[in-house]
Amino acid sequence: MELSANFIDANVRILGLLKKQFITHEESNSSYYKRQNPSVLRSLEAENSVLQEMLGALETTLKSQESALCKTLDDVKQVRTRVSTSCCFINRLPNEILTEILCKASRYDGSIYNKFDLNVNFAPHFSLRLSHVCRRWRAVAISSPSLWTEIKLCPGSYQILLQGEFWQSLSTYVRDAPMNISITDSEICTELVLARGYHWDDEMSYSDVVVKCYPDGAISHMQSYDLRTFKTINSITLDFHFEPDLVSLLNSEYQNLDCRCHTLRVAPTYRSRGVDILEVDLSVLLYHFDAEVVECIKTRILVPSEGSYGRGVTEIRFTEVKAVPLDQLLMAFPEITALCCTDCNLEWQRTDITVHAKLRRLELERSTGSMQCRWMNYLQCPALEELHASEWANEGAFINFIARSPRIRTLTLSGRDEKSLWGLAGRITRINHAVHDWRLYRQMKVPPPPPKWYPIPPDYSSESSLRLVFRRGSLALDLEPSQFDIVGGRNIVESPSGTSLPLS
């Protein structure tokens, strides 16, 4: 609106100057050019007519601008009236809706804009600032544990995180709610080292500052990150960028990061400066973090040769790990109950029988090494109840492994053609119940017609309870609906004729 007024004033000034120029020019023409050649006089008259047209156009523009300005003023008055009469201000909202708004705002992570030097309130103290807007906001924020359960230790927040009062207040606010803490060690440790006044040579790269100098230079400051006071931490994510291994970051001489959590996830997101893959020493990792579930993605694994520091670990998950020493892993962690390897390369070096007494679930999904390794010949799991295997090189060894697992109840097979699946099923005489996984059918309401040349053998024993799970999308079972279960699917099977058949 202010710009429109300025534009109108400028046009008025230009119009006045043109009028003055036109009058002066006309007077000079009448006194001087009348004595000149008639052709020159005609050209001057034509020029005067052009100036008159310009004056008319400017007058028209001025009138339109004045009309638009008046309309804008009327619109502003209408909006002000509508806002003042019908708008519900945020402080008039119920506590439940205001809590949801504050939670959405606190989840905003401005760290991606840090490189542009914007004034962004970084988590986690963004929630703290939200609680200091007014009395009502503070009362709602303090009474909402969900507002404080997601913590990001990222650049820009290290100064407030060094204050012990922040952690004490946070521990009070979260109450018994589970917490999710994400630690970006690379940049935050660099900030801590620089805050201590340490100076490094100009030749030293960014990764060198973190890897070589962090253990000695920032130990005292990292005491403020003691997370042992929190007893209900749900998950901690370690996001490493440039480090080659954990030994340079998590010094075994102190346990300031030693804390209890349910899930510990190590997921490097960026590799550069000569670092191809992050090397994770499980003994060093579990010396600092006492987790129940450990998940490593796209890393190199070092398994301790002797006893493990994993006091509470019960489940280990590997995804896209190049070499998983399966035998060493099971020997180093005798207390785990579940081992899941997805898209991994499995290795087995032992030549004697290895017994793991507490392993209940073993998942080897798309793990290429499982075809060549010898785990089926030498591994014995008397407590194993669930086995997921996508490939097997030797059906005889595979069946012998199942025979050495008397408590196995669920067997999931995939990765082979239907004939191989049914051929293997025919050799496992303990199967009497089939569970069909329908999750691969997606939009289909009914399974395709069953293969008549692969019927279920009728002579299965009714005393055992082992279930065979086929996860092939093109495989259907030649059974009555009451004879199989649905895993992750519908509770009603529709026949091609449209009749609904309830499962009993």
XYZ file of C-alpha atoms in Angstrom:
504
model
C 0.000 0.000 0.000
C 2.864 2.382 0.820
C 4.546 1.538 -2.492
C 1.339 2.347 -4.399
C 1.127 5.780 -2.735
C 4.747 6.539 -3.590
C 4.127 5.492 -7.191
C 1.130 7.830 -7.445
C 3.124 10.752 -6.025
C 5.878 10.160 -8.571
C 3.353 10.128 -11.416
C 1.831 13.383 -10.181
C 5.238 15.039 -10.164
C 6.022 13.781 -13.669
C 2.632 14.995 -14.900
C 3.283 18.475 -13.523
C 6.681 18.677 -15.152
C 5.261 17.586 -18.498
C 2.488 20.186 -18.287
C 5.008 22.906 -17.482
C 7.236 21.768 -20.345
C 4.265 21.709 -22.709
C 3.129 25.238 -21.808
C 6.655 26.640 -22.127
C 7.172 24.839 -25.400
C 3.832 26.078 -26.762
C 4.573 29.704 -25.841
C 7.983 29.556 -27.483
C 6.436 28.063 -30.601
C 3.830 30.786 -30.877
C 6.403 33.595 -30.602
C 9.268 32.207 -32.620
C 8.224 29.447 -34.932
C 5.409 31.406 -36.578
C 8.074 33.295 -38.491
C 9.680 30.053 -39.731
C 8.949 27.734 -42.583
C 5.364 26.286 -42.521
C 6.793 22.730 -42.731
C 8.711 23.265 -39.504
C 5.577 24.621 -37.900
C 3.625 21.486 -38.865
C 6.290 19.222 -37.314
C 6.114 21.188 -34.086
C 2.343 20.865 -34.018
C 2.692 17.086 -34.446
C 5.135 16.986 -31.518
C 2.679 18.943 -29.397
C -0.072 16.429 -30.188
C 2.205 13.565 -29.056
C 2.838 15.384 -25.776
C -0.891 15.835 -25.296
C -1.427 12.079 -25.773
C 1.256 11.337 -23.164
C -0.430 13.722 -20.749
C -3.755 11.966 -21.309
C -2.205 8.534 -20.709
C -0.584 9.723 -17.480
C -3.849 11.197 -16.252
C -5.595 7.872 -16.957
C -2.861 5.941 -15.089
C -3.113 8.334 -12.156
C -6.861 7.837 -11.894
C -6.496 4.011 -12.026
C -3.820 4.084 -9.311
C -6.016 6.235 -7.097
C -8.917 3.825 -7.634
C -6.705 0.787 -6.811
C -5.420 2.508 -3.673
C -8.935 3.208 -2.476
C -9.915 -0.425 -3.121
C -6.855 -1.668 -1.201
C -7.757 0.512 1.762
C -11.298 -0.871 1.720
C -9.963 -4.467 1.604
C -7.663 -3.807 4.562
C -10.558 -2.429 6.576
C -12.677 -5.493 5.769
C -9.878 -7.918 6.746
C -9.297 -6.052 10.015
C -12.995 -6.224 10.805
C -13.192 -9.935 9.968
C -10.103 -10.805 12.040
C -11.240 -8.830 15.053
C -14.706 -10.395 15.030
C -14.270 -14.025 13.943
C -10.622 -15.131 14.387
C -9.813 -17.571 17.224
C -6.425 -16.640 18.634
C -4.026 -19.399 19.632
C -4.399 -18.676 23.330
C -8.128 -19.368 23.064
C -7.522 -22.925 21.860
C -8.037 -25.879 24.228
C -4.987 -27.298 25.966
C -5.055 -30.465 23.864
C -4.860 -28.566 20.552
C -2.244 -26.144 21.884
C -0.137 -29.106 23.036
C -0.305 -30.628 19.552
C 0.778 -27.320 17.987
C 3.727 -26.981 20.371
C 4.806 -30.581 19.672
C 4.716 -29.988 15.911
C 6.758 -26.808 16.310
C 9.350 -28.464 18.543
C 9.925 -31.240 15.968
C 11.252 -28.653 13.508
C 14.951 -29.288 12.922
C 16.725 -26.206 11.632
C 20.165 -27.794 11.507
C 19.943 -28.207 7.720
C 19.916 -24.420 7.415
C 22.986 -23.933 9.591
C 25.292 -23.491 6.602
C 23.341 -20.393 5.570
C 23.958 -18.743 8.978
C 20.275 -18.199 9.629
C 18.997 -17.375 13.092
C 17.342 -20.733 13.723
C 16.299 -22.096 17.104
C 17.925 -25.506 17.191
C 16.391 -28.433 19.015
C 16.276 -29.345 21.853
C 16.193 -25.934 23.520
C 13.585 -24.770 21.024
C 11.022 -26.504 23.254
C 12.469 -24.648 26.217
C 11.985 -21.335 24.453
C 8.423 -22.216 23.556
C 7.699 -22.695 27.250
C 8.792 -19.118 28.027
C 6.403 -17.279 25.682
C 3.662 -16.734 28.255
C 2.302 -18.298 31.432
C -0.266 -20.442 29.657
C 2.242 -21.806 27.165
C 4.603 -22.663 30.004
C 1.878 -24.446 31.962
C 0.844 -26.451 28.890
C 4.457 -27.268 27.928
C 5.494 -28.443 31.396
C 2.413 -30.655 31.661
C 3.105 -32.285 28.247
C 5.875 -34.943 28.457
C 5.634 -35.624 24.707
C 7.057 -32.148 24.049
C 10.387 -33.102 25.623
C 10.884 -36.714 24.557
C 12.711 -36.064 21.245
C 16.198 -34.612 21.745
C 18.686 -33.730 19.000
C 22.260 -33.065 20.142
C 23.224 -31.036 17.098
C 25.335 -27.942 16.317
C 23.943 -24.750 17.803
C 22.597 -26.412 20.937
C 25.824 -27.361 22.707
C 25.993 -24.231 24.885
C 22.683 -24.810 26.609
C 23.352 -28.552 26.794
C 26.425 -27.859 28.919
C 24.189 -26.510 31.669
C 23.259 -29.045 34.300
C 19.989 -27.214 35.009
C 18.753 -28.069 31.527
C 19.117 -31.815 32.078
C 17.530 -31.604 35.527
C 14.530 -29.713 34.146
C 14.265 -32.099 31.209
C 14.297 -35.108 33.520
C 11.400 -33.550 35.434
C 9.373 -32.667 32.340
C 9.552 -36.066 30.605
C 8.368 -37.939 33.709
C 7.978 -41.592 32.708
C 7.659 -41.032 28.944
C 10.208 -42.810 26.706
C 12.836 -40.533 25.167
C 14.427 -40.468 21.716
C 17.920 -38.945 21.644
C 19.870 -38.315 18.436
C 23.597 -37.492 18.739
C 25.546 -35.927 15.870
C 29.023 -36.455 17.278
C 31.149 -35.006 14.501
C 30.115 -31.387 14.618
C 29.038 -31.141 18.226
C 32.348 -32.497 19.518
C 34.229 -30.013 17.366
C 32.230 -27.188 18.924
C 32.995 -28.521 22.391
C 36.714 -28.731 21.672
C 36.796 -25.197 20.293
C 34.833 -23.937 23.291
C 37.627 -25.195 25.546
C 40.075 -22.889 23.779
C 42.139 -25.567 22.055
C 43.848 -24.432 18.858
C 44.827 -26.761 16.049
C 47.186 -26.340 13.115
C 45.698 -25.009 9.905
C 46.854 -28.131 8.063
C 44.655 -30.353 10.234
C 41.414 -31.248 8.497
C 37.946 -31.238 10.001
C 37.890 -34.989 10.523
C 41.284 -34.900 12.217
C 39.998 -32.458 14.806
C 37.232 -34.845 15.762
C 39.081 -38.126 15.590
C 42.485 -37.274 17.071
C 41.678 -34.555 19.549
C 38.249 -35.358 20.874
C 39.199 -38.012 23.483
C 41.844 -35.843 25.186
C 40.418 -32.395 24.620
C 36.730 -32.697 25.399
C 36.468 -35.292 28.162
C 35.717 -32.764 30.892
C 33.079 -31.009 28.803
C 31.433 -34.264 27.746
C 30.601 -34.929 31.402
C 27.589 -32.688 30.832
C 26.244 -35.304 28.425
C 25.865 -37.879 31.179
C 22.590 -39.584 30.265
C 22.550 -42.125 33.072
C 19.885 -40.166 34.970
C 17.319 -41.122 32.333
C 15.888 -44.567 32.939
C 13.350 -44.749 30.106
C 15.311 -43.749 26.986
C 13.677 -45.455 24.024
C 16.314 -45.069 21.305
C 19.661 -43.383 20.696
C 20.914 -42.770 17.159
C 24.639 -42.229 16.550
C 25.034 -40.401 13.254
C 28.702 -40.387 12.231
C 29.984 -38.566 9.164
C 33.779 -38.716 8.810
C 35.113 -40.976 11.578
C 36.846 -44.244 10.586
C 36.003 -46.060 13.835
C 34.477 -45.702 17.283
C 37.718 -46.192 19.198
C 38.838 -42.650 18.389
C 35.555 -41.197 19.611
C 34.483 -43.320 22.557
C 37.529 -43.541 24.792
C 37.467 -46.653 26.976
C 38.941 -44.733 29.939
C 35.654 -43.046 30.827
C 31.981 -43.962 30.773
C 30.316 -40.557 30.630
C 28.003 -41.727 27.847
C 27.179 -44.950 29.647
C 23.376 -45.013 29.752
C 20.481 -47.417 29.602
C 18.370 -47.421 26.443
C 16.170 -49.835 24.548
C 17.512 -49.395 20.991
C 20.952 -48.179 19.930
C 21.262 -47.444 16.221
C 24.586 -46.783 14.479
C 23.941 -45.452 10.992
C 26.733 -43.504 9.249
C 25.211 -41.216 6.641
C 28.253 -39.795 4.876
C 31.665 -41.123 3.906
C 34.486 -38.994 2.540
C 38.088 -37.895 3.097
C 39.515 -41.368 2.668
C 36.974 -43.080 4.975
C 35.097 -45.776 3.059
C 33.135 -47.407 5.873
C 32.729 -46.952 9.612
C 34.327 -49.648 11.751
C 32.247 -50.540 14.803
C 33.844 -52.404 17.687
C 30.888 -53.899 19.517
C 32.790 -54.168 22.805
C 33.663 -50.438 22.755
C 30.156 -49.493 21.688
C 28.435 -51.481 24.424
C 30.946 -50.254 27.001
C 29.374 -46.804 26.702
C 25.777 -47.646 25.809
C 23.896 -50.338 27.685
C 21.250 -51.160 25.074
C 18.805 -54.021 24.708
C 18.685 -53.857 20.899
C 21.755 -52.934 18.820
C 21.313 -52.082 15.139
C 24.229 -51.427 12.759
C 23.670 -50.302 9.166
C 26.365 -50.205 6.459
C 29.300 -50.637 8.840
C 32.238 -52.971 9.413
C 31.855 -55.133 12.512
C 34.559 -56.059 15.026
C 33.466 -58.816 17.398
C 35.271 -59.160 20.755
C 37.296 -62.343 21.038
C 36.515 -62.735 24.738
C 33.649 -61.693 26.993
C 31.352 -58.925 25.825
C 30.451 -55.737 27.626
C 26.856 -56.061 26.492
C 25.182 -56.399 29.873
C 21.626 -55.947 28.659
C 21.735 -56.645 24.917
C 19.127 -59.202 23.830
C 18.835 -58.552 20.087
C 21.357 -57.661 17.371
C 20.397 -56.428 13.900
C 22.740 -56.004 10.942
C 21.792 -54.456 7.609
C 24.130 -54.311 4.591
C 27.176 -55.393 6.592
C 29.895 -56.792 4.333
C 31.225 -59.497 6.663
C 29.352 -60.904 9.668
C 31.382 -63.540 11.571
C 28.348 -65.527 12.629
C 30.214 -68.031 14.801
C 32.244 -65.381 16.654
C 29.158 -63.263 17.167
C 27.146 -66.051 18.771
C 30.045 -67.035 21.020
C 30.679 -63.439 22.133
C 27.024 -62.780 22.953
C 25.635 -65.906 24.640
C 22.692 -63.991 26.147
C 21.047 -62.704 22.964
C 17.673 -64.149 22.001
C 17.378 -62.748 18.460
C 19.801 -62.226 15.572
C 18.654 -60.577 12.337
C 20.890 -60.199 9.268
C 19.514 -58.511 6.145
C 21.547 -58.160 2.946
C 24.693 -59.306 4.753
C 27.609 -61.573 3.916
C 27.779 -64.314 6.554
C 30.982 -66.078 7.564
C 31.590 -69.240 9.614
C 35.066 -70.493 10.563
C 34.508 -73.004 13.378
C 34.650 -76.734 12.613
C 33.063 -78.046 15.813
C 29.500 -77.989 17.074
C 28.557 -74.566 18.455
C 25.631 -74.496 20.865
C 23.750 -71.288 21.602
C 21.305 -72.047 24.381
C 19.200 -68.847 24.374
C 18.736 -67.916 20.706
C 15.013 -67.985 19.910
C 14.787 -66.139 16.585
C 17.203 -66.285 13.666
C 16.510 -64.210 10.553
C 18.798 -64.451 7.521
C 17.060 -62.413 4.837
C 18.836 -62.088 1.479
C 22.164 -62.859 3.150
C 24.330 -64.245 0.369
C 26.885 -65.916 2.569
C 24.275 -68.244 4.060
C 24.506 -70.433 0.928
C 28.238 -71.071 1.262
C 28.861 -70.894 5.025
C 28.767 -73.943 7.245
C 26.458 -72.692 9.957
C 23.826 -75.351 9.147
C 26.307 -78.156 9.849
C 27.779 -76.845 13.104
C 25.182 -74.593 14.766
C 22.786 -76.022 17.322
C 20.062 -73.894 18.920
C 17.916 -75.960 21.318
C 15.740 -72.923 22.204
C 15.183 -71.743 18.602
C 11.485 -71.117 17.921
C 11.504 -69.019 14.736
C 13.708 -69.321 11.649
C 13.637 -67.085 8.564
C 15.840 -68.313 5.728
C 15.808 -67.038 2.168
C 18.413 -69.417 0.722
C 19.844 -72.829 1.561
C 22.569 -74.604 -0.356
C 22.031 -78.133 0.935
C 18.536 -79.355 1.719
C 19.899 -82.242 3.761
C 21.985 -79.956 5.994
C 19.049 -77.597 6.318
C 16.706 -80.393 7.416
C 19.315 -81.693 9.873
C 19.579 -78.217 11.397
C 15.791 -78.166 11.868
C 15.985 -81.608 13.450
C 18.530 -80.273 15.960
C 16.052 -77.523 16.908
C 13.224 -79.377 18.674
C 11.362 -76.216 19.767
C 11.115 -74.575 16.361
C 7.560 -73.445 15.658
C 7.727 -71.060 12.690
C 9.760 -71.630 9.559
C 9.740 -68.931 6.872
C 11.105 -69.919 3.477
C 11.517 -67.679 0.455
C 13.792 -67.054 -2.494
C 13.149 -70.359 -4.285
C 10.627 -71.540 -6.834
C 7.435 -73.281 -5.754
C 8.684 -76.746 -6.708
C 11.746 -76.422 -4.487
C 9.636 -75.090 -1.619
C 7.173 -77.939 -1.806
C 9.960 -80.457 -2.249
C 11.598 -79.245 0.942
C 8.234 -79.175 2.721
C 7.676 -82.794 1.812
C 10.913 -83.805 3.566
C 10.095 -82.013 6.831
C 7.781 -84.552 8.433
C 6.975 -82.456 11.501
C 4.803 -79.974 9.604
C 1.067 -80.234 10.217
C -0.061 -76.614 9.878
C 0.644 -74.108 7.112
C 0.593 -70.353 7.550
C 0.209 -68.379 4.348
C 1.604 -64.856 4.236
C -0.800 -62.732 2.211
C 1.093 -59.441 2.479
C 2.606 -59.936 -0.988
C -0.770 -60.060 -2.691
C -1.276 -56.300 -2.253
C -4.462 -55.411 -4.137
C -5.650 -58.991 -4.700
C -8.710 -60.126 -2.759
C -8.169 -63.833 -3.323
C -5.068 -65.930 -3.949
C -4.441 -67.403 -7.399
C -5.502 -70.994 -8.075
C -3.364 -73.490 -6.146
C -0.868 -75.616 -8.075
C -2.539 -79.007 -8.393
C 0.775 -80.802 -8.892
C 2.113 -79.719 -5.466
C -0.512 -80.858 -2.947
C 0.130 -80.812 0.795
C 1.087 -84.368 1.869
C -1.816 -85.752 3.919
C 0.281 -87.838 6.325
C 1.610 -85.064 8.586
C 1.571 -85.812 12.288
C -1.114 -83.974 14.270
C 0.962 -83.963 17.462
C 3.578 -81.368 16.440
C 2.871 -77.646 16.137
C 5.554 -76.552 13.673
C 4.191 -74.072 11.144
C 5.606 -73.665 7.655
C 5.418 -70.124 6.250
C 5.707 -69.591 2.509
C 6.463 -66.021 1.500
C 6.304 -66.462 -2.273
C 3.723 -64.170 -3.816
C 2.785 -66.725 -6.507
C 2.377 -69.633 -4.114
C -1.084 -70.697 -2.950
C -2.038 -73.568 -0.668
C -4.399 -76.366 -1.676
C -6.216 -76.315 1.682
C -9.630 -75.481 3.044
C -9.859 -72.004 4.636
C -10.147 -73.509 8.105
C -6.781 -75.236 7.708
C -4.503 -72.208 7.440
C -3.999 -68.828 9.087
C -3.553 -65.354 7.640
C -0.376 -63.483 8.610
C -0.711 -59.730 8.161
C -3.797 -60.136 5.988
C -7.598 -60.154 6.091
C -9.732 -62.136 8.500
C -12.141 -63.186 5.738
C -11.284 -64.984 2.520
C -13.425 -64.153 -0.518
C -13.937 -66.932 -3.000
C -14.062 -66.117 -6.740
C -17.868 -66.405 -6.582
C -18.064 -63.670 -3.945
C -18.902 -65.933 -0.997
C -17.188 -64.925 2.252
C -15.514 -67.772 4.073
C -14.663 -66.991 7.719
C -11.468 -68.515 9.056
C -11.907 -70.728 12.099
